[in-house]
């Protein structure tokens, strides 16, 4: 999550998203958020807007809520929407005594205000988001470092995911016309849940910022020879816009609507890169926040009961979620104040039971500097720094945040579901954990726990290759994670001993290379076979580009597979240095 988690779209921005503002790579323009279109919409079935109108959750028993809905109307409120399957009514009222009065009504369990600001007039006649003009996506689809880091590029050789798997992007909306997203976009199951009621008009699901479109590309941008590739480029994505226009707030009623929609529409996984506004942490001893916790919790449980796994961003304040002390960001829809809190106060939805909580890796398997952490809170980690993905209008941009880490995990979960039809949310949670690659604590006293499970990375970094059932059998996959420093004008080698492979190496030997080095035009990189034969992988190409993170294919069919293989890196100039971070062989 971004600002207040890094809860907002830009560090320090006032909403609850979990990604940073776009940072354009050289020569690539960042598409700005489209202006809100002033399209007409049907008149609301609820009420005419009036200043001072606030939104409330009225919690009752699941089932027929007609009696409680009648009480809402009789006590100075209007019913904006209701979800009888979970016993939640979204009510609006301008009366200062509405909540207190409703708490005394028979059958009412909890009542809580969902915001400290007025419901905007747009709620009653919502404008459609703009449908931005599309730029042409150039050809070329290089494998990005974040995809190699979680072995997504290797997983694609097994499967790109099943079109029968639906993933919900619960965010600021998605530009469904983007050339890299349109092939996998599912309009039939898309909607807006802004303000807490489904809006199924065509285009209501579109992006009111840039965040949701970026997230969608990381999950499932098409493998179409242009732009970028998502972790699971063969699955379908649907957009449920949760954010309200103008401020990108994700209020509780919006989130509840989105989770119920997700369950009812068969989403196998949902991406939640936000926290529920206006409270960064909701505390059960606060009468309003207790209702928010209960309402969102019920909606999450409903979605899970329908087979949907929720994956959520841990947030971006570099905050220890296992040792909460203060909250200085809430309420973010009016005037934040600093308050003392305890671990009973929850960042929702990410800290709700059953939700997979995602921390962000930086380069390699480091902790991203901004990522929240916490022993027993973080489930898994994924790349979240400088992630390049889709932007509205056919463009691309780079963002950082746990918002950007979360869709990597969602993509891996979608691959899991593709490889294991009928898998349950509980089974997906278990597999994400058991298949994650253990990541040890760095030299940082805040990191507690073991290599297998710690406060920075949880169970470790997710692995797309394992998710598709391609955990390489013994004798086919070999890896060296040891660092080897590359100095100026030096030649260094890193070795892998291969055993248990019958016969020769294949004509399609995969050589995964992860070299961190500035100005890679200095480098010549070779694969050295056991008999000393040299296969050139990269010969001083790339100029001033940093790092070689790529999988090469080598015809090594003339080589005996078993023996010591070496990755050789030769630096040919002064000033720029680096290291062999890791490399692998897949036979």
Coordinates of C-alpha atoms in Angstrom, one line a residue:
X1 CA 0.0 0.0 0.0
X2 CA 1.2 3.5 -0.7
X3 CA 1.2 6.6 1.3
X4 CA -0.6 6.0 4.4
X5 CA 0.2 2.4 3.7
X6 CA 2.3 3.8 1.6
X7 CA -1.4 4.0 1.6
X8 CA -1.6 6.4 -1.2
X9 CA -0.9 6.8 -4.9
X10 CA 2.2 8.9 -4.3
X11 CA 4.2 8.8 -1.2
X12 CA 2.5 11.3 1.1
X13 CA -0.7 11.5 -1.1
X14 CA -4.0 11.4 0.8
X15 CA -5.5 8.0 -0.1
X16 CA -5.1 4.4 0.9
X17 CA -3.4 2.9 -2.1
X18 CA -0.3 0.8 -1.7
X19 CA 1.9 2.0 -4.6
X20 CA 4.0 5.0 -5.4
X21 CA 3.5 7.7 -8.0
X22 CA 4.7 6.7 -11.5
X23 CA 8.3 7.2 -12.3
X24 CA 9.0 7.1 -16.0
X25 CA 12.0 5.2 -17.3
X26 CA 14.1 7.0 -19.8
X27 CA 12.2 7.8 -22.9
X28 CA 8.9 6.3 -21.7
X29 CA 6.2 8.9 -21.0
X30 CA 4.1 8.3 -17.9
X31 CA 0.4 8.4 -18.7
X32 CA -1.4 10.8 -16.5
X33 CA -4.7 9.9 -14.8
X34 CA -7.6 10.7 -17.1
X35 CA -10.0 13.5 -16.2
X36 CA -13.3 12.4 -14.9
X37 CA -16.0 12.3 -17.6
X38 CA -19.2 14.1 -17.0
X39 CA -21.5 11.4 -18.4
X40 CA -25.1 11.1 -17.3
X41 CA -26.2 8.3 -15.0
X42 CA -29.5 7.0 -13.8
X43 CA -30.9 8.8 -10.7
X44 CA -30.1 6.9 -7.5
X45 CA -32.8 4.8 -5.9
X46 CA -31.7 6.1 -2.5
X47 CA -31.9 9.8 -1.7
X48 CA -31.3 13.3 -3.1
X49 CA -27.9 14.5 -1.9
X50 CA -27.8 17.0 1.0
X51 CA -24.9 18.6 2.8
X52 CA -24.1 16.8 6.0
X53 CA -25.0 13.4 4.7
X54 CA -22.8 10.6 6.2
X55 CA -22.6 6.9 5.4
X56 CA -23.1 4.2 8.0
X57 CA -22.9 0.4 8.2
X58 CA -25.8 -1.1 9.9
X59 CA -25.0 -4.7 10.9
X60 CA -27.7 -7.3 11.5
X61 CA -28.2 -11.0 11.1
X62 CA -27.7 -12.5 7.6
X63 CA -31.0 -13.1 5.8
X64 CA -34.0 -10.9 5.4
X65 CA -33.1 -7.4 6.6
X66 CA -36.4 -5.8 5.6
X67 CA -37.4 -4.9 9.2
X68 CA -34.1 -3.2 9.9
X69 CA -34.2 -1.4 6.6
X70 CA -37.6 -0.1 7.5
X71 CA -36.2 1.2 10.8
X72 CA -33.4 3.0 8.9
X73 CA -36.1 4.9 7.0
X74 CA -38.1 5.5 10.1
X75 CA -35.2 7.0 12.0
X76 CA -34.0 9.7 9.5
X77 CA -32.0 7.6 7.1
X78 CA -32.1 6.1 3.7
X79 CA -31.0 2.7 2.5
X80 CA -28.3 3.2 -0.1
X81 CA -27.6 -0.5 -0.6
X82 CA -27.8 -3.7 1.3
X83 CA -26.2 -7.2 1.3
X84 CA -28.6 -9.6 3.0
X85 CA -26.2 -12.5 2.4
X86 CA -23.9 -11.0 5.1
X87 CA -26.3 -8.9 7.1
X88 CA -24.9 -5.5 6.1
X89 CA -26.9 -2.4 5.2
X90 CA -25.3 0.8 3.8
X91 CA -27.4 3.7 5.1
X92 CA -27.1 7.4 4.6
X93 CA -28.3 10.1 7.0
X94 CA -27.8 13.7 7.8
X95 CA -29.1 13.2 11.3
X96 CA -26.5 13.5 14.1
X97 CA -28.5 11.1 16.2
X98 CA -29.0 8.4 13.5
X99 CA -26.3 6.0 14.7
X100 CA -27.2 6.2 18.3
X101 CA -30.9 5.7 17.6
X102 CA -30.3 2.7 15.3
X103 CA -28.1 1.0 17.9
X104 CA -31.2 0.7 20.0
X105 CA -33.3 -1.0 17.3
X106 CA -34.2 -4.7 17.7
X107 CA -32.1 -6.9 15.5
X108 CA -29.3 -4.3 15.0
X109 CA -25.9 -5.6 16.2
X110 CA -23.6 -2.8 15.3
X111 CA -23.8 0.6 13.6
X112 CA -20.8 2.7 12.6
X113 CA -20.0 5.7 10.5
X114 CA -17.7 4.8 7.6
X115 CA -16.2 8.2 7.0
X116 CA -15.6 11.5 8.8
X117 CA -16.5 13.5 5.7
X118 CA -19.8 13.9 3.8
X119 CA -20.9 11.4 1.2
X120 CA -20.3 13.3 -2.1
X121 CA -23.1 14.2 -4.5
X122 CA -21.5 12.0 -7.1
X123 CA -22.7 9.0 -5.2
X124 CA -26.3 9.7 -6.3
X125 CA -25.5 10.4 -10.0
X126 CA -22.0 8.9 -10.5
X127 CA -20.1 10.1 -13.6
X128 CA -18.4 7.5 -15.7
X129 CA -14.6 7.5 -15.8
X130 CA -13.0 8.7 -19.0
X131 CA -12.1 6.2 -21.7
X132 CA -8.7 7.5 -22.6
X133 CA -7.4 7.5 -26.2
X134 CA -4.9 4.7 -26.7
X135 CA -1.3 5.1 -27.9
X136 CA 0.2 2.3 -30.0
X137 CA 2.2 -0.2 -28.1
X138 CA 5.6 -0.9 -29.7
X139 CA 6.7 -4.4 -30.5
X140 CA 9.2 -6.0 -28.1
X141 CA 8.4 -7.8 -24.9
X142 CA 11.6 -8.3 -22.9
X143 CA 11.5 -10.4 -19.8
X144 CA 11.6 -8.0 -16.8
X145 CA 13.7 -8.5 -13.7
X146 CA 10.7 -8.9 -11.4
X147 CA 9.4 -11.8 -13.5
X148 CA 12.7 -13.6 -13.5
X149 CA 13.0 -13.0 -9.8
X150 CA 9.9 -15.1 -9.1
X151 CA 10.7 -17.5 -12.0
X152 CA 7.5 -16.5 -13.9
X153 CA 9.5 -16.6 -17.2
X154 CA 10.2 -20.3 -16.5
X155 CA 6.7 -21.0 -15.5
X156 CA 5.4 -19.8 -18.9
X157 CA 7.1 -22.7 -20.5
X158 CA 4.7 -24.9 -18.6
X159 CA 1.6 -22.8 -18.7
X160 CA 0.6 -19.2 -18.9
X161 CA -2.5 -19.9 -16.9
X162 CA -6.1 -20.9 -17.7
X163 CA -8.7 -18.7 -19.2
X164 CA -11.2 -20.3 -16.8
X165 CA -9.5 -18.6 -13.9
X166 CA -10.9 -15.2 -13.1
X167 CA -8.9 -12.7 -11.1
X168 CA -10.5 -9.6 -9.6
X169 CA -8.6 -6.3 -9.6
X170 CA -10.2 -4.4 -6.7
X171 CA -8.6 -1.0 -7.1
X172 CA -8.9 2.4 -8.8
X173 CA -10.3 0.7 -11.9
X174 CA -8.7 -0.8 -15.1
X175 CA -8.2 0.6 -18.6
X176 CA -9.8 -2.3 -20.4
X177 CA -8.9 -0.8 -23.8
X178 CA -5.1 -1.1 -23.2
X179 CA -3.6 -3.3 -25.9
X180 CA -1.8 -5.4 -23.3
X181 CA -4.9 -5.9 -21.1
X182 CA -7.8 -6.0 -23.6
X183 CA -7.1 -9.7 -24.7
X184 CA -7.6 -10.9 -21.1
X185 CA -10.2 -8.4 -19.9
X186 CA -13.6 -9.8 -18.7
X187 CA -16.2 -7.0 -19.0
X188 CA -19.1 -9.2 -18.1
X189 CA -17.9 -9.5 -14.5
X190 CA -16.6 -6.0 -14.1
X191 CA -18.3 -3.1 -12.3
X192 CA -17.8 -0.2 -10.0
X193 CA -18.4 -0.5 -6.3
X194 CA -17.6 3.1 -5.5
X195 CA -19.9 4.4 -2.8
X196 CA -21.0 0.9 -1.9
X197 CA -23.4 -0.2 -4.6
X198 CA -22.6 -2.1 -7.8
X199 CA -22.7 0.0 -11.0
X200 CA -22.7 -2.2 -14.0
X201 CA -22.8 0.5 -16.7
X202 CA -20.2 -0.1 -19.4
X203 CA -17.0 1.6 -18.4
X204 CA -17.9 2.2 -14.8
X205 CA -15.0 -0.1 -14.0
X206 CA -12.4 2.1 -15.7
X207 CA -9.5 3.8 -14.0
X208 CA -10.0 7.0 -12.1
X209 CA -6.2 7.1 -11.5
X210 CA -3.4 4.9 -12.8
X211 CA -2.9 2.5 -9.9
X212 CA -5.4 -0.2 -10.9
X213 CA -4.2 -0.4 -14.5
X214 CA -0.6 -0.9 -13.3
X215 CA -1.6 -3.7 -10.9
X216 CA -3.7 -5.4 -13.7
X217 CA -0.7 -5.5 -16.0
X218 CA 1.5 -7.2 -13.4
X219 CA -1.1 -9.9 -12.9
X220 CA -2.1 -10.7 -16.4
X221 CA -0.8 -8.5 -19.2
X222 CA -1.0 -10.5 -22.4
X223 CA 1.9 -12.5 -23.8
X224 CA 1.5 -10.9 -27.2
X225 CA 4.9 -9.8 -28.3
X226 CA 4.6 -6.2 -27.1
X227 CA 4.9 -4.2 -23.9
X228 CA 5.0 -6.3 -20.8
X229 CA 3.9 -9.8 -19.7
X230 CA 2.0 -10.5 -16.5
X231 CA 2.8 -13.3 -14.1
X232 CA -0.3 -15.2 -15.4
X233 CA -0.8 -13.9 -18.9
X234 CA -3.4 -16.6 -19.8
X235 CA -6.0 -15.9 -17.1
X236 CA -8.9 -13.5 -17.2
X237 CA -9.0 -10.3 -15.2
X238 CA -12.1 -8.3 -14.1
X239 CA -12.1 -4.8 -12.7
X240 CA -14.1 -3.9 -9.6
X241 CA -13.5 -0.2 -9.0
X242 CA -13.4 0.4 -5.3
X243 CA -11.9 3.9 -5.3
X244 CA -14.0 7.0 -5.5
X245 CA -13.1 9.6 -8.1
X246 CA -11.1 12.6 -7.2
X247 CA -9.5 11.3 -4.0
X248 CA -9.1 7.5 -4.6
X249 CA -10.6 6.7 -1.2
X250 CA -11.5 3.1 -0.5
X251 CA -14.3 3.3 2.1
X252 CA -15.6 0.3 3.9
X253 CA -18.9 0.1 2.0
X254 CA -17.0 0.1 -1.3
X255 CA -14.8 -2.8 -0.1
X256 CA -17.8 -4.7 1.2
X257 CA -19.6 -4.4 -2.1
X258 CA -16.4 -5.5 -4.0
X259 CA -15.9 -8.6 -1.9
X260 CA -19.5 -9.7 -2.2
X261 CA -19.3 -9.1 -5.9
X262 CA -16.1 -11.1 -6.1
X263 CA -17.8 -14.1 -4.4
X264 CA -20.9 -13.9 -6.5
X265 CA -19.0 -13.7 -9.7
X266 CA -16.6 -16.5 -9.2
X267 CA -13.3 -14.7 -8.8
X268 CA -10.7 -17.3 -7.8
X269 CA -8.3 -14.6 -6.5
X270 CA -8.6 -10.9 -5.8
X271 CA -5.9 -8.2 -5.6
X272 CA -6.3 -5.7 -2.8
X273 CA -3.5 -3.1 -2.9
X274 CA -5.1 -0.6 -0.5
X275 CA -6.3 -0.2 3.1
X276 CA -9.9 0.7 4.0
X277 CA -10.2 4.4 4.5
X278 CA -10.4 6.6 6.4
X279 CA -8.6 4.7 9.2
X280 CA -5.2 3.2 8.6
X281 CA -5.9 1.0 11.6
X282 CA -9.5 0.1 12.8
X283 CA -9.7 -0.4 16.5
X284 CA -12.4 -2.7 18.0
X285 CA -12.9 -0.4 21.0
X286 CA -14.1 2.4 18.8
X287 CA -17.8 2.0 18.1
X288 CA -17.6 3.1 14.5
X289 CA -14.5 1.2 13.6
X290 CA -15.8 -2.0 15.2
X291 CA -18.7 -1.9 12.7
X292 CA -16.2 -1.4 9.9
X293 CA -14.1 -4.4 11.0
X294 CA -17.2 -6.6 11.3
X295 CA -18.7 -5.5 7.9
X296 CA -15.5 -6.0 5.9
X297 CA -14.7 -9.2 7.7
X298 CA -18.1 -10.7 6.9
X299 CA -17.7 -9.7 3.2
X300 CA -14.2 -11.3 3.0
X301 CA -15.5 -14.4 4.6
X302 CA -18.4 -14.5 2.2
X303 CA -16.1 -14.2 -0.8
X304 CA -13.9 -17.0 0.6
X305 CA -16.9 -19.2 1.2
X306 CA -17.6 -18.9 -2.5
X307 CA -14.0 -20.0 -3.4
X308 CA -12.2 -16.7 -3.6
X309 CA -8.8 -16.0 -2.0
X310 CA -8.0 -12.4 -1.0
X311 CA -4.4 -11.2 -1.3
X312 CA -3.5 -7.8 0.1
X313 CA -0.6 -5.3 0.4
X314 CA 1.1 -5.0 3.8
X315 CA 1.6 -1.2 3.4
X316 CA 4.5 1.1 2.9
X317 CA 5.3 3.0 6.1
X318 CA 8.3 0.7 7.1
X319 CA 6.0 0.0 10.1
X320 CA 6.1 -3.1 12.4
X321 CA 2.6 -4.4 12.2
X322 CA 3.3 -6.9 15.0
X323 CA 4.1 -4.0 17.5
X324 CA 1.6 -1.2 16.8
X325 CA 2.0 1.9 19.0
X326 CA 0.6 4.9 17.2
X327 CA -1.4 5.9 14.2
X328 CA -0.8 9.4 12.8
X329 CA -2.5 9.1 9.4
X330 CA -6.1 8.8 10.4
X331 CA -8.7 9.8 9.6
X332 CA -7.4 10.7 6.2
X333 CA -10.6 12.1 4.8
X334 CA -10.6 15.0 7.2
X335 CA -7.9 16.0 9.7
X336 CA -5.5 13.2 10.9
X337 CA -4.5 13.1 14.5
X338 CA -2.0 11.0 16.4
X339 CA -3.5 8.4 18.6
X340 CA -2.2 5.5 20.6
X341 CA -3.1 2.1 19.3
X342 CA -2.4 -1.6 20.1
X343 CA -2.1 -4.8 18.1
X344 CA -5.9 -5.2 18.4
X345 CA -6.2 -2.4 15.8
X346 CA -6.2 -3.8 12.3
X347 CA -5.1 -2.7 8.9
X348 CA -7.9 -4.1 6.8
X349 CA -8.4 -6.0 4.7
X350 CA -4.8 -7.2 4.9
X351 CA -4.9 -8.2 8.6
X352 CA -8.2 -10.0 8.4
X353 CA -8.2 -13.8 8.9
X354 CA -7.7 -15.7 5.7
X355 CA -6.2 -12.8 3.7
X356 CA -2.7 -13.3 2.4
X357 CA -0.5 -10.4 3.5
X358 CA 2.3 -9.4 1.1
X359 CA 5.6 -7.6 1.9
X360 CA 7.8 -6.0 -0.8
X361 CA 11.2 -7.2 -1.8
X362 CA 13.7 -4.6 -3.1
X363 CA 16.4 -5.7 -5.6
X364 CA 16.9 -9.4 -5.3
X365 CA 15.8 -10.7 -1.9
X366 CA 16.3 -7.6 0.2
X367 CA 13.5 -5.9 2.0
X368 CA 12.2 -2.9 0.2
X369 CA 12.9 0.1 2.4
X370 CA 9.3 1.2 2.5
X371 CA 7.7 -2.2 3.2
X372 CA 5.7 -2.8 6.3
X373 CA 6.8 -5.9 8.2
X374 CA 5.8 -8.0 11.3
X375 CA 6.4 -11.4 12.7
X376 CA 3.2 -13.5 12.3
X377 CA 1.6 -10.8 10.1
X378 CA 3.6 -11.1 6.8
X379 CA 2.7 -14.2 4.9
X380 CA 4.9 -13.9 1.7
X381 CA 7.0 -11.4 -0.2
X382 CA 7.4 -10.5 -3.8
X383 CA 9.2 -7.8 -5.9
X384 CA 7.8 -4.3 -5.3
X385 CA 10.5 -1.8 -6.3
X386 CA 10.6 -0.1 -9.6
X387 CA 8.0 -2.4 -11.2
X388 CA 7.3 -1.6 -14.9
X389 CA 3.7 -2.2 -16.0
X390 CA 0.7 -0.9 -17.9
X391 CA -0.7 2.7 -17.6
X392 CA -4.0 4.1 -18.9
X393 CA -4.1 5.1 -22.5
X394 CA -1.9 2.3 -23.8
X395 CA 1.2 3.5 -22.0
X396 CA 3.6 2.1 -19.4
X397 CA 5.0 3.4 -16.1
X398 CA 7.2 2.4 -13.2
X399 CA 5.8 2.3 -9.6
X400 CA 7.1 1.0 -6.3
X401 CA 5.1 -0.2 -3.3
X402 CA 3.6 -3.2 -1.6
X403 CA 0.8 -2.5 -4.1
X404 CA 3.2 -3.6 -6.8
X405 CA 4.4 -6.7 -4.8
X406 CA 0.8 -7.9 -4.3
X407 CA -0.1 -8.6 -7.9
X408 CA 3.0 -10.8 -8.3
X409 CA 1.5 -13.0 -5.6
X410 CA -1.9 -12.8 -7.1
X411 CA -0.5 -13.9 -10.4
X412 CA 1.3 -16.9 -8.8
X413 CA -2.0 -17.8 -7.0
X414 CA -3.8 -17.6 -10.4
X415 CA -1.2 -20.0 -11.8
X416 CA -1.8 -22.3 -8.8
X417 CA -5.5 -22.3 -9.6
X418 CA -4.8 -22.9 -13.2
X419 CA -2.6 -26.0 -12.5
X420 CA -5.0 -27.3 -9.8
X421 CA -8.7 -26.9 -10.8
X422 CA -10.9 -27.0 -7.8
X423 CA -8.3 -25.8 -5.4
X424 CA -9.7 -24.1 -2.3
X425 CA -8.6 -20.7 -0.9
X426 CA -7.2 -22.5 2.1
X427 CA -5.2 -24.8 -0.1
X428 CA -3.9 -21.9 -2.2
X429 CA -2.8 -20.1 1.0
X430 CA -1.0 -23.2 2.1
X431 CA 0.7 -23.7 -1.3
X432 CA 1.8 -20.1 -1.6
X433 CA 3.5 -20.5 1.8
X434 CA 5.1 -23.9 1.3
X435 CA 6.3 -23.2 -2.2
X436 CA 7.8 -19.8 -1.3
X437 CA 11.6 -19.7 -1.3
X438 CA 13.0 -19.2 2.2
X439 CA 14.6 -15.8 2.6
X440 CA 16.9 -15.2 5.6
X441 CA 16.9 -12.0 7.7
X442 CA 19.5 -9.4 6.7
X443 CA 21.7 -7.7 9.3
X444 CA 18.8 -5.8 10.7
X445 CA 17.7 -6.2 14.3
X446 CA 14.0 -5.5 13.3
X447 CA 14.0 -8.8 11.4
X448 CA 12.9 -11.5 13.8
X449 CA 12.2 -15.2 13.3
X450 CA 13.9 -17.9 11.3
X451 CA 15.0 -18.2 7.7
X452 CA 11.9 -20.3 7.1
X453 CA 9.6 -17.6 8.5
X454 CA 10.5 -14.1 9.6
X455 CA 9.0 -10.7 10.1
X456 CA 10.4 -9.2 6.9
X457 CA 9.5 -11.9 4.3
X458 CA 7.1 -14.3 6.1
X459 CA 7.4 -17.7 4.4
X460 CA 9.7 -16.2 1.7
X461 CA 9.5 -15.0 -1.9
X462 CA 6.8 -16.6 -4.0
X463 CA 7.8 -19.0 -6.8
X464 CA 5.8 -19.1 -10.0
X465 CA 7.6 -22.2 -11.3
X466 CA 6.6 -24.2 -8.3
X467 CA 3.1 -23.0 -8.6
X468 CA 2.6 -24.6 -12.0
X469 CA 3.7 -27.9 -10.7
X470 CA 7.1 -27.6 -12.3
X471 CA 9.2 -27.8 -9.2
X472 CA 12.2 -29.1 -11.1
X473 CA 12.7 -32.8 -10.4
X474 CA 16.0 -33.8 -9.0
X475 CA 18.6 -33.9 -11.7
X476 CA 17.0 -31.2 -13.9
X477 CA 17.3 -27.9 -12.1
X478 CA 20.5 -26.6 -10.4
X479 CA 21.1 -23.2 -8.8
X480 CA 23.9 -21.3 -7.2
X481 CA 22.7 -18.4 -5.0
X482 CA 26.2 -17.5 -3.7
X483 CA 27.4 -14.0 -4.5
X484 CA 30.7 -13.5 -6.4
X485 CA 32.1 -10.0 -6.6
X486 CA 33.0 -8.7 -10.0
X487 CA 35.8 -6.1 -9.8
X488 CA 37.2 -3.8 -12.5
X489 CA 39.1 -5.6 -15.2
X490 CA 38.7 -9.0 -13.6
X491 CA 37.4 -12.4 -14.6
X492 CA 35.4 -14.4 -12.1
X493 CA 33.5 -17.6 -12.1
X494 CA 30.6 -19.2 -10.2
X495 CA 30.2 -23.0 -10.4
X496 CA 27.3 -25.5 -10.4
X497 CA 27.9 -29.2 -10.1
X498 CA 25.4 -31.2 -12.1
X499 CA 24.7 -34.8 -11.3
X500 CA 22.0 -37.4 -11.9
X501 CA 21.2 -36.3 -15.5
X502 CA 21.4 -39.0 -18.1
X503 CA 23.2 -38.4 -21.3
X504 CA 23.9 -35.0 -22.9
X505 CA 22.5 -31.6 -22.1
X506 CA 19.5 -30.5 -24.2
X507 CA 19.5 -28.3 -27.2
X508 CA 17.4 -25.9 -25.2
X509 CA 19.5 -25.7 -22.0
X510 CA 18.1 -22.8 -19.9
X511 CA 20.7 -20.6 -18.3
X512 CA 19.2 -18.2 -15.8
X513 CA 21.5 -15.2 -15.0
X514 CA 21.2 -12.6 -12.3
X515 CA 24.1 -10.3 -12.4
X516 CA 24.0 -6.9 -10.6
X517 CA 26.4 -4.6 -12.3
X518 CA 26.3 -1.0 -13.4
X519 CA 27.1 -0.3 -17.1
X520 CA 26.8 -3.8 -18.4
X521 CA 28.5 -2.8 -21.6
X522 CA 31.7 -3.6 -19.6
X523 CA 30.8 -7.2 -19.3
X524 CA 31.3 -10.4 -21.3
X525 CA 29.4 -13.3 -19.8
X526 CA 29.9 -16.9 -20.8
X527 CA 28.7 -20.4 -19.9
X528 CA 31.6 -22.8 -19.6
X529 CA 30.7 -26.5 -20.0
X530 CA 32.4 -29.3 -18.0
X531 CA 34.8 -30.0 -20.9
X532 CA 35.8 -26.3 -21.1
X533 CA 33.7 -25.4 -24.2
X534 CA 32.7 -21.7 -23.9
X535 CA 29.2 -20.5 -24.9
X536 CA 28.9 -16.7 -25.1
X537 CA 25.8 -15.4 -23.4
X538 CA 26.4 -11.7 -23.5
X539 CA 29.3 -9.9 -25.1
X540 CA 29.6 -6.3 -23.9
X541 CA 26.0 -5.4 -25.0
X542 CA 23.6 -3.1 -23.3
X543 CA 25.7 0.0 -23.0
X544 CA 24.9 2.0 -19.8
X545 CA 22.1 -0.3 -18.8
X546 CA 22.4 -1.8 -15.3
X547 CA 22.1 -5.5 -14.5
X548 CA 21.8 -8.7 -16.5
X549 CA 18.7 -10.5 -15.3
X550 CA 17.8 -12.8 -18.1
X551 CA 17.3 -16.5 -19.1
X552 CA 19.4 -17.6 -22.0
X553 CA 18.8 -20.6 -24.2
X554 CA 21.9 -22.6 -25.2
X555 CA 22.3 -25.5 -27.6
X556 CA 24.5 -27.6 -25.4
X557 CA 23.4 -30.9 -26.9
X558 CA 27.0 -31.9 -27.6
X559 CA 28.0 -31.7 -23.9
X560 CA 27.7 -34.4 -21.3
X561 CA 25.3 -33.0 -18.8
X562 CA 27.0 -34.2 -15.6
X563 CA 30.0 -32.3 -14.3
X564 CA 31.0 -28.8 -13.2
X565 CA 29.4 -25.9 -15.2
X566 CA 30.6 -22.4 -14.7
X567 CA 29.2 -18.9 -15.3
X568 CA 32.1 -16.7 -16.2
X569 CA 31.9 -12.9 -16.0
X570 CA 34.7 -10.7 -17.5
X571 CA 34.8 -7.0 -16.6
X572 CA 36.6 -5.0 -19.3
X573 CA 36.8 -1.5 -18.0
X574 CA 37.3 0.7 -14.9
X575 CA 34.8 2.3 -12.5
X576 CA 31.7 0.1 -12.8
X577 CA 31.6 -3.1 -10.7
X578 CA 29.1 -5.6 -9.4
X579 CA 28.5 -9.2 -8.6
X580 CA 27.1 -12.5 -9.8
X581 CA 24.0 -12.6 -7.5
X582 CA 22.7 -16.0 -8.6
X583 CA 22.4 -18.3 -11.6
X584 CA 20.8 -21.5 -12.5
X585 CA 20.6 -24.3 -15.1
X586 CA 17.4 -26.1 -16.2
X587 CA 18.0 -29.3 -18.2

